[in-house]
Amino acid sequence: MDDDRLEARLQVAQAAARAGGTLARDYFERRAELAVETKGPHDLVSIADRAVETAIREAVAAEFPDDPLVGEEHGGDAAETGWVIDPIDGTQNFLRGIPQFVVSIAYRHGGRTEIGVIHDPNTGETHSARRGHGARRDGVAIRVSGIGSFERAVLGVGHSPRHAAELYNATVSAVVSAGAQTRNYCCAALQLAYVADGRLDATWDPYLLDWDVAAGILLVEEAGGTAVPFEPGRLGPSADRLIAGNAALVEALRVLLP
């Protein structure tokens, strides 16, 4: 795909993420009115998720009507080329009044993620990346941290009830025993944006889906980091764990973690 067409999609992704974020924040301010449903253990969805995803889909379709889309709420067929949308990553934070949730949008071409945008409507920050052009926060270039030792590191950790508690406990014990501090923002996309921005040195999560990380992985990579072993396009029962950060810490975590 030529440069102009990718740049046009980046601009649409940024605009759609910000518009979706404005809508999500509006719902957040009046979340007591929302009809909340339970899809499964700890999988909460509200009318806000669906409304935000619909708005993003409409914004993309208005410019690129032939592009396939897949999203957390409205589904769609995962494709080698197309858009991957998480309308509100951090839904549980959202529903509990914790302002740590983001909109995540990625565009993939030929099986390779080319564009990633993560917008935080609570801070107003937009992290974006285009393959080969670096990563940015509100237009300013960002880089992963250079901290390679556990003793100085702050690591994001995720938790999923789909995995045994022992896995999470063993992971936290291992990194804390090695000297690191930990954070869990309960929002995988936000943690990946923070890794790309050097706010976290690395992040680990035991169970992630494509829409959770499609944009964030590209952000980390374009900010000079690495992400393993998540495979783009894997969905549902094929979800995988993820380690992302600067290369030194990612390699150290691969050796250290169970």
Short mmCIF file of C-alpha atoms in Angstrom, two decimals:
data_model
loop_
_atom_site.label_atom_id
_atom_site.label_comp_id
_atom_site.label_asym_id
_atom_site.label_seq_id
_atom_site.Cartn_x
_atom_site.Cartn_y
_atom_site.Cartn_z
CA MET A 1 0.00 0.00 0.00
CA ASP A 2 1.38 3.40 -0.95
CA ASP A 3 2.48 6.05 1.52
CA ASP A 4 -0.41 8.46 0.95
CA ARG A 5 -3.08 5.81 1.56
CA LEU A 6 -1.45 4.73 4.82
CA GLU A 7 -1.06 8.31 5.98
CA ALA A 8 -4.74 8.92 5.24
CA ARG A 9 -5.68 5.94 7.37
CA LEU A 10 -3.49 7.18 10.21
CA GLN A 11 -5.29 10.51 10.17
CA VAL A 12 -8.68 8.79 10.17
CA ALA A 13 -7.60 6.49 13.01
CA GLN A 14 -6.50 9.43 15.14
CA ALA A 15 -9.69 11.39 14.50
CA ALA A 16 -11.90 8.35 15.11
CA ALA A 17 -10.07 7.48 18.35
CA ARG A 18 -10.47 11.01 19.69
CA ALA A 19 -14.13 11.18 18.72
CA GLY A 20 -14.71 7.76 20.25
CA GLY A 21 -12.88 8.87 23.36
CA THR A 22 -15.06 11.94 23.72
CA LEU A 23 -18.14 9.74 23.51
CA ALA A 24 -16.68 7.24 26.01
CA ARG A 25 -15.88 10.02 28.46
CA ASP A 26 -19.41 11.38 28.14
CA TYR A 27 -20.81 7.97 29.03
CA PHE A 28 -18.29 7.70 31.86
CA GLU A 29 -19.61 10.88 33.42
CA ARG A 30 -23.12 9.41 33.50
CA ARG A 31 -22.25 5.73 33.90
CA ALA A 32 -24.88 5.25 36.65
CA GLU A 33 -27.47 5.45 33.88
CA LEU A 34 -25.93 2.65 31.82
CA ALA A 35 -27.54 -0.73 31.36
CA VAL A 36 -24.78 -3.11 32.36
CA GLU A 37 -24.68 -6.70 31.19
CA THR A 38 -22.44 -9.62 32.05
CA LYS A 39 -20.99 -11.58 29.13
CA GLY A 40 -19.03 -13.94 31.36
CA PRO A 41 -16.74 -13.91 34.38
CA HIS A 42 -15.30 -10.40 34.68
CA ASP A 43 -16.34 -9.54 31.10
CA LEU A 44 -18.57 -6.51 31.54
CA VAL A 45 -20.08 -4.67 28.63
CA SER A 46 -22.29 -1.60 28.57
CA ILE A 47 -24.13 0.38 25.97
CA ALA A 48 -21.11 2.67 26.00
CA ASP A 49 -18.84 0.00 24.45
CA ARG A 50 -21.25 -0.62 21.62
CA ALA A 51 -21.95 3.05 20.99
CA VAL A 52 -18.26 3.93 20.84
CA GLU A 53 -17.43 1.06 18.52
CA THR A 54 -20.34 1.99 16.25
CA ALA A 55 -19.12 5.58 16.06
CA ILE A 56 -15.59 4.43 15.16
CA ARG A 57 -16.88 2.02 12.54
CA GLU A 58 -18.98 4.74 10.95
CA ALA A 59 -16.04 7.16 10.89
CA VAL A 60 -13.79 4.60 9.21
CA ALA A 61 -16.45 3.43 6.76
CA ALA A 62 -17.16 7.01 5.70
CA GLU A 63 -13.61 7.26 4.32
CA PHE A 64 -12.79 3.63 3.53
CA PRO A 65 -16.07 1.78 2.92
CA ASP A 66 -14.38 -1.33 1.53
CA ASP A 67 -12.04 -1.91 4.46
CA PRO A 68 -12.92 -4.90 6.70
CA LEU A 69 -13.35 -4.20 10.41
CA VAL A 70 -13.23 -6.40 13.50
CA GLY A 71 -14.10 -5.12 16.95
CA GLU A 72 -14.57 -6.38 20.47
CA GLU A 73 -18.30 -5.63 20.62
CA HIS A 74 -19.65 -6.05 17.10
CA GLY A 75 -17.27 -8.75 15.96
CA GLY A 76 -16.39 -9.20 12.32
CA ASP A 77 -14.01 -11.48 10.50
CA ALA A 78 -10.34 -11.10 11.34
CA ALA A 79 -8.58 -10.36 8.07
CA GLU A 80 -5.05 -10.04 6.79
CA THR A 81 -6.00 -6.48 5.82
CA GLY A 82 -8.40 -4.33 7.84
CA TRP A 83 -9.10 -2.51 11.09
CA VAL A 84 -8.96 -3.87 14.64
CA ILE A 85 -10.97 -1.90 17.23
CA ASP A 86 -11.23 -1.96 21.00
CA PRO A 87 -13.77 0.77 21.82
CA ILE A 88 -13.11 0.87 25.56
CA ASP A 89 -10.16 -1.09 26.86
CA GLY A 90 -10.37 -1.04 30.64
CA THR A 91 -14.12 -1.56 30.84
CA GLN A 92 -14.04 -2.65 34.46
CA ASN A 93 -12.20 0.54 35.41
CA PHE A 94 -14.79 2.49 33.41
CA LEU A 95 -17.73 0.93 35.22
CA ARG A 96 -16.16 1.47 38.63
CA GLY A 97 -15.45 5.15 38.08
CA ILE A 98 -11.69 4.71 37.68
CA PRO A 99 -10.44 7.01 34.89
CA GLN A 100 -8.04 4.52 33.33
CA PHE A 101 -9.52 3.35 30.04
CA VAL A 102 -8.60 4.00 26.42
CA VAL A 103 -9.74 3.67 22.82
CA SER A 104 -7.48 1.46 20.69
CA ILE A 105 -7.50 1.32 16.88
CA ALA A 106 -5.12 -0.52 14.56
CA TYR A 107 -4.91 -1.00 10.82
CA ARG A 108 -3.31 -4.10 9.35
CA HIS A 109 -2.26 -4.67 5.75
CA GLY A 110 -1.15 -8.03 4.42
CA GLY A 111 -1.02 -9.47 7.92
CA ARG A 112 1.27 -6.75 9.26
CA THR A 113 0.08 -3.96 11.55
CA GLU A 114 0.85 -0.64 9.86
CA ILE A 115 -1.00 1.85 12.08
CA GLY A 116 -1.71 1.94 15.80
CA VAL A 117 -3.53 4.62 17.81
CA ILE A 118 -4.35 4.61 21.53
CA HIS A 119 -6.31 7.58 22.86
CA ASP A 120 -6.84 8.28 26.56
CA PRO A 121 -9.93 10.50 26.93
CA ASN A 122 -9.13 11.07 30.60
CA THR A 123 -5.77 12.77 29.99
CA GLY A 124 -6.40 13.81 26.40
CA GLU A 125 -3.22 12.02 25.26
CA THR A 126 -3.04 10.28 21.91
CA HIS A 127 -0.27 7.76 21.31
CA SER A 128 0.15 6.86 17.66
CA ALA A 129 2.51 4.97 15.39
CA ARG A 130 2.95 4.19 11.76
CA ARG A 131 5.30 1.40 10.78
CA GLY A 132 8.69 2.78 9.83
CA HIS A 133 7.85 6.28 11.05
CA GLY A 134 8.30 5.97 14.80
CA ALA A 135 5.89 6.42 17.70
CA ARG A 136 4.50 9.66 19.07
CA ARG A 137 2.48 11.14 21.89
CA ASP A 138 0.49 14.12 20.67
CA GLY A 139 2.96 14.56 17.83
CA VAL A 140 6.11 14.34 19.98
CA ALA A 141 8.46 11.41 19.36
CA ILE A 142 8.66 8.86 22.18
CA ARG A 143 11.03 5.99 23.05
CA VAL A 144 10.96 2.99 25.33
CA SER A 145 13.04 3.31 28.47
CA GLY A 146 16.69 2.33 28.60
CA ILE A 147 16.43 0.64 32.00
CA GLY A 148 17.64 -2.93 31.67
CA SER A 149 17.99 -4.03 35.30
CA PHE A 150 15.20 -5.32 37.49
CA GLU A 151 16.47 -3.29 40.42
CA ARG A 152 15.54 -0.05 38.65
CA ALA A 153 12.56 -1.29 36.65
CA VAL A 154 8.85 -0.61 36.98
CA LEU A 155 6.93 -3.40 35.28
CA GLY A 156 3.29 -3.62 34.27
CA VAL A 157 1.60 -6.88 35.19
CA GLY A 158 -1.77 -8.12 34.03
CA HIS A 159 -4.19 -10.60 35.49
CA SER A 160 -6.82 -12.80 33.91
CA PRO A 161 -9.30 -15.10 35.66
CA ARG A 162 -8.90 -17.37 32.63
CA HIS A 163 -5.54 -18.41 34.05
CA ALA A 164 -4.81 -19.97 37.40
CA ALA A 165 -4.04 -17.52 40.18
CA GLU A 166 -0.77 -19.36 40.70
CA LEU A 167 0.55 -18.03 37.38
CA TYR A 168 -0.05 -14.42 38.39
CA ASN A 169 1.28 -14.99 41.89
CA ALA A 170 4.42 -16.69 40.59
CA THR A 171 5.03 -13.90 38.08
CA VAL A 172 4.68 -11.08 40.60
CA SER A 173 6.80 -12.99 43.11
CA ALA A 174 9.54 -13.53 40.53
CA VAL A 175 9.82 -9.91 39.41
CA VAL A 176 9.50 -8.44 42.91
CA SER A 177 12.11 -10.87 44.21
CA ALA A 178 14.37 -9.74 41.37
CA GLY A 179 14.04 -6.16 42.65
CA ALA A 180 11.42 -4.63 40.34
CA GLN A 181 8.34 -2.60 41.21
CA THR A 182 5.01 -3.54 39.64
CA ARG A 183 1.91 -1.72 38.39
CA ASN A 184 -1.41 -3.07 37.14
CA TYR A 185 -3.61 -0.46 35.47
CA CYS A 186 -6.14 -3.16 34.47
CA CYS A 187 -5.93 -1.87 30.91
CA ALA A 188 -3.55 -3.70 28.57
CA ALA A 189 -3.58 -1.05 25.84
CA LEU A 190 -2.78 1.73 28.32
CA GLN A 191 0.11 -0.27 29.73
CA LEU A 192 1.51 -0.81 26.24
CA ALA A 193 1.24 2.92 25.50
CA TYR A 194 3.10 3.59 28.74
CA VAL A 195 5.82 1.13 27.76
CA ALA A 196 6.22 2.89 24.41
CA ASP A 197 6.44 6.20 26.27
CA GLY A 198 9.05 4.97 28.77
CA ARG A 199 6.67 5.32 31.71
CA LEU A 200 6.79 1.56 32.25
CA ASP A 201 9.92 -0.37 31.40
CA ALA A 202 8.05 -3.52 30.33
CA THR A 203 4.67 -5.19 30.73
CA TRP A 204 3.44 -8.79 31.01
CA ASP A 205 -0.05 -10.19 30.64
CA PRO A 206 -1.16 -13.83 30.67
CA TYR A 207 -4.16 -13.60 28.34
CA LEU A 208 -4.79 -11.04 25.62
CA LEU A 209 -6.90 -10.80 22.49
CA ASP A 210 -5.99 -9.13 19.23
CA TRP A 211 -7.98 -5.96 19.81
CA ASP A 212 -6.33 -5.55 23.23
CA VAL A 213 -2.86 -5.23 21.78
CA ALA A 214 -2.85 -4.70 18.00
CA ALA A 215 -2.20 -0.96 18.31
CA GLY A 216 -0.03 -1.17 21.42
CA ILE A 217 2.44 -3.69 20.05
CA LEU A 218 3.15 -1.45 17.06
CA LEU A 219 3.60 1.52 19.40
CA VAL A 220 6.19 -0.39 21.42
CA GLU A 221 8.03 -1.62 18.34
CA GLU A 222 8.10 1.81 16.70
CA ALA A 223 9.35 3.29 19.99
CA GLY A 224 12.37 1.00 19.83
CA GLY A 225 11.08 -1.90 21.91
CA THR A 226 10.03 -5.46 21.29
CA ALA A 227 7.00 -7.62 22.02
CA VAL A 228 6.86 -11.40 22.23
CA PRO A 229 5.36 -13.91 21.74
CA PHE A 230 1.92 -12.58 20.77
CA GLU A 231 0.96 -13.45 17.20
CA PRO A 232 -1.14 -10.82 15.36
CA GLY A 233 -4.56 -12.04 14.34
CA ARG A 234 -5.02 -14.63 17.06
CA LEU A 235 -8.46 -14.43 18.63
CA GLY A 236 -10.67 -16.19 21.15
CA PRO A 237 -9.31 -19.45 22.54
CA SER A 238 -6.03 -18.81 20.72
CA ALA A 239 -5.31 -15.74 22.81
CA ASP A 240 -1.76 -15.56 24.06
CA ARG A 241 0.35 -14.03 26.78
CA LEU A 242 2.47 -10.99 26.02
CA ILE A 243 5.78 -9.60 27.19
CA ALA A 244 6.64 -6.15 25.80
CA GLY A 245 9.28 -3.59 26.64
CA ASN A 246 12.85 -2.64 25.89
CA ALA A 247 14.84 -5.52 24.46
CA ALA A 248 17.03 -6.09 27.51
CA LEU A 249 14.12 -6.43 29.92
CA VAL A 250 12.04 -8.54 27.55
CA GLU A 251 14.87 -11.05 27.26
CA ALA A 252 15.42 -11.02 31.04
CA LEU A 253 11.69 -11.59 31.63
CA ARG A 254 11.58 -14.48 29.18
CA VAL A 255 14.27 -16.20 31.21
CA LEU A 256 12.82 -15.30 34.60
CA LEU A 257 9.11 -15.87 34.24
CA PRO A 258 7.29 -19.20 34.51
#
